[in-house]
Short mmCIF file of C-alpha atoms in Angstrom, two decimals:
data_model
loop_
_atom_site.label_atom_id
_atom_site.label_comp_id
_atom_site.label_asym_id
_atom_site.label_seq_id
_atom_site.Cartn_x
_atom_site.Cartn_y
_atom_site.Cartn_z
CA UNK G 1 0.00 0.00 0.00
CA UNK G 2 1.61 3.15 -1.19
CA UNK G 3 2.03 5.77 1.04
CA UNK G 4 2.05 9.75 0.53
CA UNK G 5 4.77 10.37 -2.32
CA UNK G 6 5.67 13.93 -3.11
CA UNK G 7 7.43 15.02 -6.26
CA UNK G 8 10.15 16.52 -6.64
CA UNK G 9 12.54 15.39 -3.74
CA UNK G 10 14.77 18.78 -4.41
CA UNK G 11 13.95 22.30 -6.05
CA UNK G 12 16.28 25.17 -6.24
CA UNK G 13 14.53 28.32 -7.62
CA UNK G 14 15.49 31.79 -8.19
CA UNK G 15 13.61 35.31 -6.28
CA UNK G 16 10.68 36.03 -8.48
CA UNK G 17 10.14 32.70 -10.05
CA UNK G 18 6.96 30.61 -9.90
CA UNK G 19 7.15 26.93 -8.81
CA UNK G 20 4.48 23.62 -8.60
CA UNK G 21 4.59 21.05 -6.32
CA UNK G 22 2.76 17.72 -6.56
CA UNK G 23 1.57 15.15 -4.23
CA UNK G 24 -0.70 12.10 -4.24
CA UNK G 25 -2.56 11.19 -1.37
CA UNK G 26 -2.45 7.42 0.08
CA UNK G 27 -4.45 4.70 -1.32
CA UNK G 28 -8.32 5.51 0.01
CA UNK G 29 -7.73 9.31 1.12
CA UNK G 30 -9.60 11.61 -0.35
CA UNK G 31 -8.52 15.07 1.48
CA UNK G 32 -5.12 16.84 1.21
CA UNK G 33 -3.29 19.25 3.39
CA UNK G 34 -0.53 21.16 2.73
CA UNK G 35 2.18 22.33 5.70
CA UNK G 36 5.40 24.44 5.24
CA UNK G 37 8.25 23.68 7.39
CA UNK G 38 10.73 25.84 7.86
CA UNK G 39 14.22 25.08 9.47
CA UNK G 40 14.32 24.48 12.86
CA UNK G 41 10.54 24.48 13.27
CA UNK G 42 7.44 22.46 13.35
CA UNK G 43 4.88 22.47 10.06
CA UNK G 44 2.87 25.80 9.73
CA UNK G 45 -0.65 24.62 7.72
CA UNK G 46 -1.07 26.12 4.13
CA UNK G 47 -4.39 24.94 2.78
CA UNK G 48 -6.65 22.03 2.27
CA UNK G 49 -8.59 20.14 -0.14
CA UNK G 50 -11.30 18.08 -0.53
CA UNK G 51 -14.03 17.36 -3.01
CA UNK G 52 -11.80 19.53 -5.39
CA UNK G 53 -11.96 22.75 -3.40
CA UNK G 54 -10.26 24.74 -0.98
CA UNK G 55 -11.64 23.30 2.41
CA UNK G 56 -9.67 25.43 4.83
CA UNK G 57 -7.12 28.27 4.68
CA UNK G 58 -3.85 29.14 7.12
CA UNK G 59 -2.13 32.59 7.36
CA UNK G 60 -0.60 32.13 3.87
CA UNK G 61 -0.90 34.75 0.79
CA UNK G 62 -2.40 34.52 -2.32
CA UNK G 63 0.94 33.44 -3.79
CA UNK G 64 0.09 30.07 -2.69
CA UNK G 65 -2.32 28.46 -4.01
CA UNK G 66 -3.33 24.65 -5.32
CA UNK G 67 -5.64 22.34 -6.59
CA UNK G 68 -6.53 18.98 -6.19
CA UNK G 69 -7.71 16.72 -9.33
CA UNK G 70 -10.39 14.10 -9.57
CA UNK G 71 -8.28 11.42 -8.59
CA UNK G 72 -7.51 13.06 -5.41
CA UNK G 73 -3.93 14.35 -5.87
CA UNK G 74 -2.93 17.73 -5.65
CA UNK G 75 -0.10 20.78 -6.36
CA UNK G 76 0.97 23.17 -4.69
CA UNK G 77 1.49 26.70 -6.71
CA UNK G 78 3.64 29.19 -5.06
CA UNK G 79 4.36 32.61 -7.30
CA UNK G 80 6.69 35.28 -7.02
CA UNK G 81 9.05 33.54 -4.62
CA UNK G 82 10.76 35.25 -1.65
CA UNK G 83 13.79 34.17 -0.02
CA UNK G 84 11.73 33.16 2.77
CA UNK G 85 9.29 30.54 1.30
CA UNK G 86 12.78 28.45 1.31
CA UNK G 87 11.64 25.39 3.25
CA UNK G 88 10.04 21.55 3.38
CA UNK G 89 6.70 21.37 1.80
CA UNK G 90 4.88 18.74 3.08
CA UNK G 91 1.67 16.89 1.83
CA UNK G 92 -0.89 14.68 4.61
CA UNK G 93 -3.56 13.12 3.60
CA UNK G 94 -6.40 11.64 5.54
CA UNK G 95 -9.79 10.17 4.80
CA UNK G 96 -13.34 11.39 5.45
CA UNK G 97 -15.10 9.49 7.40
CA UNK G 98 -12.52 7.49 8.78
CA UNK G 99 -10.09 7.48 12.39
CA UNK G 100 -10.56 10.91 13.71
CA UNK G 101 -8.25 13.71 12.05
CA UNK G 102 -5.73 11.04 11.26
CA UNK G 103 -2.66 12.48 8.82
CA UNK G 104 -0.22 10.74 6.88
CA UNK G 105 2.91 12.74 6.06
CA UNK G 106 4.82 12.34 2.94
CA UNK G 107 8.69 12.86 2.66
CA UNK G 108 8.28 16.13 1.40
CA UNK G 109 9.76 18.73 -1.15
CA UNK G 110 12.56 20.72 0.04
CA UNK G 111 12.72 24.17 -2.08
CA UNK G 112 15.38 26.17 -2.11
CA UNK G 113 15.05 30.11 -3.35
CA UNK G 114 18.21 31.70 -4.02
CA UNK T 1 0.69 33.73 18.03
CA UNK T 2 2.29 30.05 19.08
CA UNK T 3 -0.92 27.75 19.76
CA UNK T 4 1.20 24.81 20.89
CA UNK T 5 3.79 25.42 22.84
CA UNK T 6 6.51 22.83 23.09
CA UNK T 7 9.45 22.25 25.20
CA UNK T 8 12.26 21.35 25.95
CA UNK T 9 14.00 22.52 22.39
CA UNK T 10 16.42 19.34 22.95
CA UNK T 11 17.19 16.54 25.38
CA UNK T 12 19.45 13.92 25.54
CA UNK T 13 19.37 10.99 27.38
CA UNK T 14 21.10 7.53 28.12
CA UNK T 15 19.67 4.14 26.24
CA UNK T 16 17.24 3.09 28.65
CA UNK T 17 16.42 5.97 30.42
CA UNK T 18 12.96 8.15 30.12
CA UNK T 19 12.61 11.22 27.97
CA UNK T 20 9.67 13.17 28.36
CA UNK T 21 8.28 16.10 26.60
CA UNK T 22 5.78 18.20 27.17
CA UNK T 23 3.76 20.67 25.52
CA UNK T 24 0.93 23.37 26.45
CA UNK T 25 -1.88 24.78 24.52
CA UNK T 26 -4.07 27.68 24.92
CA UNK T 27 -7.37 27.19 22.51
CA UNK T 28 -9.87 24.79 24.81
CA UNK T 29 -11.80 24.10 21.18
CA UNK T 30 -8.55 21.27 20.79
CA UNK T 31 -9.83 17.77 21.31
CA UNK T 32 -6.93 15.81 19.67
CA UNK T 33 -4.05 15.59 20.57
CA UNK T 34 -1.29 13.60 18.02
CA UNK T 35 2.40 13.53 18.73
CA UNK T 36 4.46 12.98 15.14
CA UNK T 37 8.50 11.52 14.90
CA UNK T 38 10.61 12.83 12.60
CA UNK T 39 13.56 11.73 11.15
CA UNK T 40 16.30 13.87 8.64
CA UNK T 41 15.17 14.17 5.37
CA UNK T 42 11.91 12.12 6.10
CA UNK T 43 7.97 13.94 6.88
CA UNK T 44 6.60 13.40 9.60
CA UNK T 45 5.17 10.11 11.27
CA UNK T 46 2.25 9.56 13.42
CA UNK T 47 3.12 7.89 16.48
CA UNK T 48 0.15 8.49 18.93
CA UNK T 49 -2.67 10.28 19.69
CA UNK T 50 -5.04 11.16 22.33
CA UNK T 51 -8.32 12.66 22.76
CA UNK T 52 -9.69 14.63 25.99
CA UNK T 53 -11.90 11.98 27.51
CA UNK T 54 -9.08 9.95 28.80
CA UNK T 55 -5.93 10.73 30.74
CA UNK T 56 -2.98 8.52 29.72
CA UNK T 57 -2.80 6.07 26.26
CA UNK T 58 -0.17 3.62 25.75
CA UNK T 59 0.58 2.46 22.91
CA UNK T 60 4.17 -0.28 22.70
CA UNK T 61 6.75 2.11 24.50
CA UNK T 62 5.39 5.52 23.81
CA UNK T 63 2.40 6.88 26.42
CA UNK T 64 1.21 10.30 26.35
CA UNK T 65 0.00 12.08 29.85
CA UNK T 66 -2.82 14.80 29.37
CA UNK T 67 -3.81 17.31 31.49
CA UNK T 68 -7.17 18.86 30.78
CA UNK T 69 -7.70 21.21 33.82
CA UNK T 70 -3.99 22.55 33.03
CA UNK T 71 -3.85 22.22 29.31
CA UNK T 72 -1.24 20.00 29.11
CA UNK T 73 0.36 17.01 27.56
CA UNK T 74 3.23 15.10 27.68
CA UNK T 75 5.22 12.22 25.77
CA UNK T 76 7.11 9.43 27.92
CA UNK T 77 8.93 6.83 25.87
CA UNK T 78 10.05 4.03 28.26
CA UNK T 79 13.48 1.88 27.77
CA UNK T 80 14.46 4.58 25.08
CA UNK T 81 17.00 3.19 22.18
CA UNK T 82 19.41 4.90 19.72
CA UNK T 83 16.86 4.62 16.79
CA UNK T 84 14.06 6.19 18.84
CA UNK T 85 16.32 9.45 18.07
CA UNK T 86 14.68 12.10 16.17
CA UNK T 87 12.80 15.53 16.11
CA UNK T 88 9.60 14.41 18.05
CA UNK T 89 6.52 17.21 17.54
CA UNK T 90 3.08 17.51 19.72
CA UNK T 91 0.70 18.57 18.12
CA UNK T 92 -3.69 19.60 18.60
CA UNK T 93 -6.43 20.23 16.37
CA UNK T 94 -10.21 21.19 17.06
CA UNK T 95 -13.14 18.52 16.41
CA UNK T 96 -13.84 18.09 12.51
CA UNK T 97 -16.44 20.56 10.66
CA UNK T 98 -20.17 19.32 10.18
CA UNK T 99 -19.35 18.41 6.80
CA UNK T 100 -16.79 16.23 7.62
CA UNK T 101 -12.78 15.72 6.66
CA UNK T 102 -9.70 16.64 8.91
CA UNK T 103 -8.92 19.69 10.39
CA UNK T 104 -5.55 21.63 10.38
CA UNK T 105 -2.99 20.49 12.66
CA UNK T 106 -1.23 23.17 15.04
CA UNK T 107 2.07 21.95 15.70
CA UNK T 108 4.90 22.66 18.59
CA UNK T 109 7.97 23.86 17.77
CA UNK T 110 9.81 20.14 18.13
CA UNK T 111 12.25 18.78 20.49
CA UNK T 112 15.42 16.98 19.06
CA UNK T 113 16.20 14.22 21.35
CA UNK T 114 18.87 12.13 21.13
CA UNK T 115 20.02 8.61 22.63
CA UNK T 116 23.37 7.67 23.61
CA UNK T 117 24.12 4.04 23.25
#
């Protein structure tokens, strides 16, 4: 049973530029959450989505945003990068109904701005 | 504003010994109560999780404590080993919305612990 898988593994980007992430959810889930982590610090929530729409909403801009498909997987758009939005982007997924609030972790997507 | 606060930063302990962490949280709306393991390069893992209603969970070596008068929680993990170091995070969320799915996670800050052989 496959779990969470994030792609890529690595991204360096430059100030300015735009960049997608992607995850797919594990076999069954049907909701996705994304989480920043920075260095040094726990995950910070970015957004969620179920049913194809943005569920729930963190203290994020509007230079993040995402989507999630039909098949339940999702991306992760972040524009006009800052310096600061270097960090681990991590995907959870869980399953409604199923064991209360319940989040896988994938391994992540570490992005790098120079 | 920190939600979940966490502590100690770091602790390091002997192979067998006791490490406990503890965290606090401020909104009473929380009702679970998850505690994640991470290891370098990896995303987080669930290890165990609580809920309100009852005061300790065990679950193989890991228990957590919880506090509901004081708002607080704790993680003991008994006969510690090597491989149980990581970056260990508590974590809380309120009760899922009336239409259903998982809400956001507010994590701690993390606590590196390490064990010495």
């Amino acid at each position: 049973d496959a779990g969470v898988t994030q792609s890529p593994t690595h991204l360096i980007k430059t100030r300015g530029q735009q960049v997608t992430l992607r995850c797919s959810p594990k076999s069954g889930h049907d909701t996705v959450s994304w989480y920043q982590q920075a260095l040094g610090q726990g995950p910070q929530f970015i957004f969620q989505y179920y049913e194809e729409e943005e569920r729930q909403r963190g203290n994020f801009p509007d230079r993040f945003s995402g989507h999630q498909f039909p098949n339940y997987s999702s991306e992760l758009n972040v524009n006009a990068l800052l310096l600061g939005d270097s960090a681990l982007y991590l995907c959870a997924s869980s399953l409604l109904p199923g064991r209360y609030n319940e989040q896988f972790f994938g391994p992540g997507t570490r992005l790098t701005v120079l | 504003q920190q939600q979940v606060k966490q502590s100690p930063q770091s602790l390091i302990v002997q192979k067998g010994g006791i490490p406990i962490i503890n965290c606090a949280y401020e909104n009473t709306a929380f009702d679970y109560f998850p505690w994640y393991q991470q290891f370098p390069g990896k995303g987080p893992a669930l290890l165990i999780a609580i809920r309100p209603d009852v005061s300790e969970k065990k679950e193989g070596r890991f228990t957590i404590s919880f506090n509901k008068s004081a708002k607080q929680f704790s993680l003991h993990i008994m006969d510690s080993q090597p491989g149980d170091s990581a970056t260990y995070f508590c974590a809380a969320s309120p009760p899922p919305l009336t239409q259903g799915g998982s809400e956001k996670l507010v994590f701690g800050k993390g606590t590196k612990l390490t064990v010495n052989p």
